[in-house]
Tab-separated table of C-alpha atoms in Angstrom:
chain	number	residue	atom	x	y	z
M	22	UNK	CA	118.962	73.758	123.391
M	23	UNK	CA	118.788	72.391	120.711
M	24	UNK	CA	117.663	68.595	120.482
M	25	UNK	CA	117.096	66.249	117.491
M	26	UNK	CA	114.914	64.014	118.189
M	27	UNK	CA	115.703	60.633	116.877
M	28	UNK	CA	113.661	56.928	117.277
M	29	UNK	CA	116.200	55.173	118.943
M	30	UNK	CA	115.650	51.891	116.635
M	31	UNK	CA	114.878	50.330	113.965
M	32	UNK	CA	114.764	46.720	112.589
M	33	UNK	CA	113.694	45.854	109.015
M	34	UNK	CA	113.721	42.252	106.699
M	35	UNK	CA	115.959	42.623	103.891
M	36	UNK	CA	115.078	43.452	100.959
M	37	UNK	CA	112.085	45.909	102.465
M	38	UNK	CA	111.959	50.165	102.294
M	39	UNK	CA	113.171	51.413	106.208
M	40	UNK	CA	112.970	54.858	107.761
M	41	UNK	CA	114.684	57.279	110.268
M	42	UNK	CA	112.617	59.706	111.064
M	43	UNK	CA	114.623	63.450	113.232
M	44	UNK	CA	112.022	65.707	114.465
M	45	UNK	CA	112.448	70.183	115.348
M	46	UNK	CA	110.280	72.154	115.455
M	47	UNK	CA	110.472	73.901	112.589
M	48	UNK	CA	113.489	71.883	111.165
M	49	UNK	CA	112.222	72.003	106.850
M	50	UNK	CA	113.803	75.074	106.509
M	51	UNK	CA	117.148	73.967	107.441
M	52	UNK	CA	119.076	71.766	105.735
M	53	UNK	CA	119.569	68.065	107.474
M	54	UNK	CA	122.403	65.499	106.370
M	55	UNK	CA	122.775	62.204	107.301
M	56	UNK	CA	125.947	59.374	108.343
M	57	UNK	CA	126.248	56.083	109.009
M	58	UNK	CA	128.208	54.701	110.844
M	59	UNK	CA	129.331	51.106	111.473
M	60	UNK	CA	130.844	49.590	114.227
M	61	UNK	CA	134.090	50.555	114.754
M	62	UNK	CA	134.471	53.203	111.772
M	63	UNK	CA	134.119	56.551	110.789
M	64	UNK	CA	131.181	58.113	110.153
M	65	UNK	CA	129.505	58.624	106.575
M	66	UNK	CA	128.401	61.061	105.134
M	67	UNK	CA	125.468	59.757	103.173
M	68	UNK	CA	122.400	62.295	102.431
M	69	UNK	CA	123.907	66.068	101.938
M	70	UNK	CA	121.597	68.905	102.086
M	71	UNK	CA	117.919	66.691	103.144
M	72	UNK	CA	118.362	65.209	99.744
M	73	UNK	CA	121.439	64.838	97.431
M	74	UNK	CA	123.674	61.866	97.357
M	75	UNK	CA	127.563	61.475	97.303
M	76	UNK	CA	128.230	60.150	94.689
M	77	UNK	CA	129.680	57.059	96.122
M	78	UNK	CA	126.134	56.166	97.507
M	79	UNK	CA	123.578	53.788	96.192
M	80	UNK	CA	120.870	54.803	94.847
M	81	UNK	CA	119.001	52.931	97.818
M	82	UNK	CA	119.692	55.743	100.260
M	83	UNK	CA	116.883	58.980	99.617
M	84	UNK	CA	115.848	62.193	101.821
M	85	UNK	CA	113.495	64.206	102.613
M	86	UNK	CA	112.990	67.464	105.076
M	87	UNK	CA	109.190	69.196	105.410
M	88	UNK	CA	107.228	70.927	108.212
M	89	UNK	CA	108.654	69.370	111.621
M	90	UNK	CA	110.354	65.620	110.588
M	91	UNK	CA	112.841	64.832	108.002
M	92	UNK	CA	113.079	61.566	107.053
M	93	UNK	CA	116.580	58.982	105.394
M	94	UNK	CA	114.832	56.418	103.373
M	95	UNK	CA	116.743	53.260	102.931
M	96	UNK	CA	115.215	51.139	100.112
M	97	UNK	CA	115.524	47.551	99.555
M	98	UNK	CA	117.392	47.010	102.911
M	99	UNK	CA	120.694	44.680	102.785
M	100	UNK	CA	122.284	43.334	105.752
M	101	UNK	CA	125.602	45.940	105.189
M	102	UNK	CA	122.832	48.555	105.814
M	103	UNK	CA	123.204	47.368	109.649
M	104	UNK	CA	124.489	50.518	110.995
M	105	UNK	CA	124.021	53.544	113.283
M	106	UNK	CA	122.235	56.342	111.683
M	107	UNK	CA	123.071	60.304	112.534
M	108	UNK	CA	121.562	63.329	110.879
M	109	UNK	CA	122.677	66.579	111.377
M	110	UNK	CA	122.293	70.254	111.174
M	111	UNK	CA	123.565	73.701	111.480
M	112	UNK	CA	122.101	76.331	113.634
M	113	UNK	CA	122.733	79.247	112.274
M	114	UNK	CA	121.867	80.672	115.101
M	115	UNK	CA	124.510	79.766	117.478
M	116	UNK	CA	126.940	78.737	114.822
M	117	UNK	CA	126.970	75.705	115.895
M	118	UNK	CA	126.540	72.084	114.587
M	119	UNK	CA	124.271	69.844	116.121
M	120	UNK	CA	123.363	66.162	115.809
M	121	UNK	CA	120.380	64.144	115.723
M	122	UNK	CA	120.320	61.354	118.962
M	123	UNK	CA	120.917	58.188	116.739
M	124	UNK	CA	119.534	55.472	115.689
M	125	UNK	CA	120.286	51.758	114.534
M	126	UNK	CA	119.309	49.743	111.784
M	127	UNK	CA	118.729	46.247	112.305
M	128	UNK	CA	118.219	43.854	109.071
M	129	UNK	CA	116.243	41.026	110.544
H	12	UNK	CA	139.433	63.515	96.762
H	13	UNK	CA	140.326	64.553	100.657
H	14	UNK	CA	141.857	62.189	103.308
H	15	UNK	CA	142.812	62.549	106.759
H	16	UNK	CA	144.435	61.230	109.012
H	17	UNK	CA	144.322	61.698	113.138
H	18	UNK	CA	147.478	60.947	115.519
H	19	UNK	CA	147.829	57.707	117.140
H	20	UNK	CA	145.681	56.645	120.688
H	21	UNK	CA	146.446	58.867	124.210
H	22	UNK	CA	146.167	58.170	127.430
H	23	UNK	CA	146.357	61.061	129.841
H	24	UNK	CA	145.787	61.270	133.740
H	25	UNK	CA	143.006	63.493	135.262
H	26	UNK	CA	143.658	67.011	134.775
H	27	UNK	CA	145.757	67.236	132.326
H	28	UNK	CA	145.707	67.747	127.907
H	29	UNK	CA	145.862	66.069	125.088
H	30	UNK	CA	146.677	67.230	121.495
H	31	UNK	CA	145.140	65.527	118.294
H	32	UNK	CA	146.463	66.138	114.829
H	33	UNK	CA	144.657	66.052	111.505
H	34	UNK	CA	146.402	66.106	108.475
H	35	UNK	CA	144.869	66.185	104.613
H	36	UNK	CA	145.757	65.241	101.030
H	37	UNK	CA	144.167	65.658	98.194
H	38	UNK	CA	143.145	69.103	99.395
H	39	UNK	CA	144.759	72.325	100.997
H	40	UNK	CA	142.515	72.549	104.422
H	41	UNK	CA	141.916	76.563	103.506
H	42	UNK	CA	139.359	75.457	101.055
H	43	UNK	CA	136.983	73.503	104.383
H	44	UNK	CA	135.801	74.044	107.715
H	45	UNK	CA	137.490	72.180	109.557
H	46	UNK	CA	135.536	70.283	112.592
H	47	UNK	CA	136.403	68.451	115.940
H	48	UNK	CA	133.382	65.929	116.752
H	49	UNK	CA	134.045	63.245	120.250
H	50	UNK	CA	132.442	59.709	121.278
H	51	UNK	CA	132.412	59.245	124.022
H	52	UNK	CA	132.088	55.121	124.453
H	53	UNK	CA	127.984	53.855	123.117
H	54	UNK	CA	126.821	57.046	122.378
H	55	UNK	CA	126.546	59.825	119.538
H	56	UNK	CA	128.096	62.320	117.831
H	57	UNK	CA	129.211	65.606	119.726
H	58	UNK	CA	130.506	68.914	117.787
H	59	UNK	CA	133.429	70.780	119.900
H	60	UNK	CA	134.180	74.278	117.675
H	61	UNK	CA	135.820	74.137	114.241
H	62	UNK	CA	137.825	76.536	112.760
H	63	UNK	CA	137.750	78.233	108.344
H	64	UNK	CA	141.147	78.664	107.666
H	65	UNK	CA	141.103	80.468	105.210
H	66	UNK	CA	139.284	82.852	107.505
H	67	UNK	CA	141.920	82.321	110.598
H	68	UNK	CA	137.624	82.114	112.337
H	69	UNK	CA	136.965	79.955	115.024
H	70	UNK	CA	134.030	78.047	116.947
H	71	UNK	CA	133.130	76.054	120.061
H	72	UNK	CA	130.764	75.075	121.664
H	73	UNK	CA	129.041	76.208	124.688
H	74	UNK	CA	129.637	72.510	126.205
H	75	UNK	CA	134.263	73.007	125.311
H	76	UNK	CA	135.017	76.185	125.161
H	77	UNK	CA	136.370	76.378	128.579
H	78	UNK	CA	138.687	74.097	127.671
H	79	UNK	CA	138.949	74.004	123.720
H	80	UNK	CA	141.142	75.340	121.368
H	81	UNK	CA	141.268	73.636	118.086
H	82	UNK	CA	143.288	75.541	115.053
H	83	UNK	CA	144.984	74.601	111.715
H	84	UNK	CA	148.547	75.235	110.277
H	85	UNK	CA	148.413	75.904	106.351
H	86	UNK	CA	152.093	74.715	106.269
H	87	UNK	CA	152.035	71.424	106.945
H	88	UNK	CA	148.223	71.378	105.818
H	89	UNK	CA	146.648	70.073	109.349
H	90	UNK	CA	145.465	71.624	111.848
H	91	UNK	CA	144.182	70.530	115.547
H	92	UNK	CA	142.250	69.737	119.148
H	93	UNK	CA	143.680	70.293	122.568
H	94	UNK	CA	141.904	69.556	125.399
H	95	UNK	CA	141.995	70.504	128.851
H	96	UNK	CA	141.640	70.067	132.470
H	97	UNK	CA	140.736	66.519	131.554
H	98	UNK	CA	138.783	64.304	133.547
H	99	UNK	CA	137.575	60.771	132.785
H	100	UNK	CA	133.869	62.050	130.924
H	101	UNK	CA	135.843	63.109	128.357
H	102	UNK	CA	137.601	59.952	127.295
H	103	UNK	CA	136.201	58.937	123.484
H	104	UNK	CA	136.161	58.844	119.829
H	105	UNK	CA	137.833	62.364	119.122
H	106	UNK	CA	137.260	63.086	115.042
H	107	UNK	CA	138.069	64.996	112.200
H	108	UNK	CA	135.801	66.455	109.385
H	109	UNK	CA	135.949	68.832	107.126
H	110	UNK	CA	132.258	70.772	104.630
H	111	UNK	CA	133.129	72.241	102.643
H	112	UNK	CA	132.535	76.036	102.116
H	113	UNK	CA	129.160	76.045	100.230
H	114	UNK	CA	127.273	73.069	102.638
H	115	UNK	CA	127.326	72.617	105.845
H	116	UNK	CA	127.930	68.877	105.841
H	117	UNK	CA	130.884	66.466	106.836
H	118	UNK	CA	132.317	65.155	102.927
H	119	UNK	CA	135.368	63.532	104.549
H	120	UNK	CA	136.275	62.877	107.601
H	121	UNK	CA	139.193	61.289	109.846
H	122	UNK	CA	139.577	57.976	111.029
H	123	UNK	CA	138.600	58.685	114.968
H	124	UNK	CA	141.316	59.081	117.948
H	125	UNK	CA	141.261	57.698	121.204
H	126	UNK	CA	141.997	59.153	124.434
H	127	UNK	CA	141.947	57.373	127.481
H	128	UNK	CA	141.950	59.715	130.572
H	129	UNK	CA	142.314	57.550	133.330
H	130	UNK	CA	144.842	57.553	136.296
């Protein structure tokens, strides 16, 4: 089955940079999307199609995708960025959406 | 801006069924692909299936395809998911989410509906 592997947790100090990875063989050939989910809330799309940012999302959020790894980068981390983050792709072989295992970002 | 409002929390007994709805405003459902997802307590997101109302296409995830029905009512601009033969492991929050036809990203999300399966 299609598995997208993320680190369970990432810890970062305020004003520093957090990088969250999403790994799968040849993920660079897919469009990867990223979601932020805060406790008790629905997920929010923060990066679509590898590196596009919805208009309401701060420029501090960026994405890249190459080879076997897609990365969500959060620059100048703020306390309000503390949340779970999920990557997602569309598997065209099965016509299924697939989500990553999720990463909890903690701001120290 | 599309807004999605889901129906309220449900409590069901094992073996029964539940139907959750998702009403859209600010856009018509025929412009989107509508997915349903489940999030078990403390767990990640699990895709259940999707409907593309303009084409009448429905796809189901393998884990659910024997028990789930997903559909859309264009007259009320509402999507729904029905899950049958419920078991305790089906307890969780169920979300609807819309994708634009140009992307597989889930741009708009409902607020979630808690379904509790308990005897």
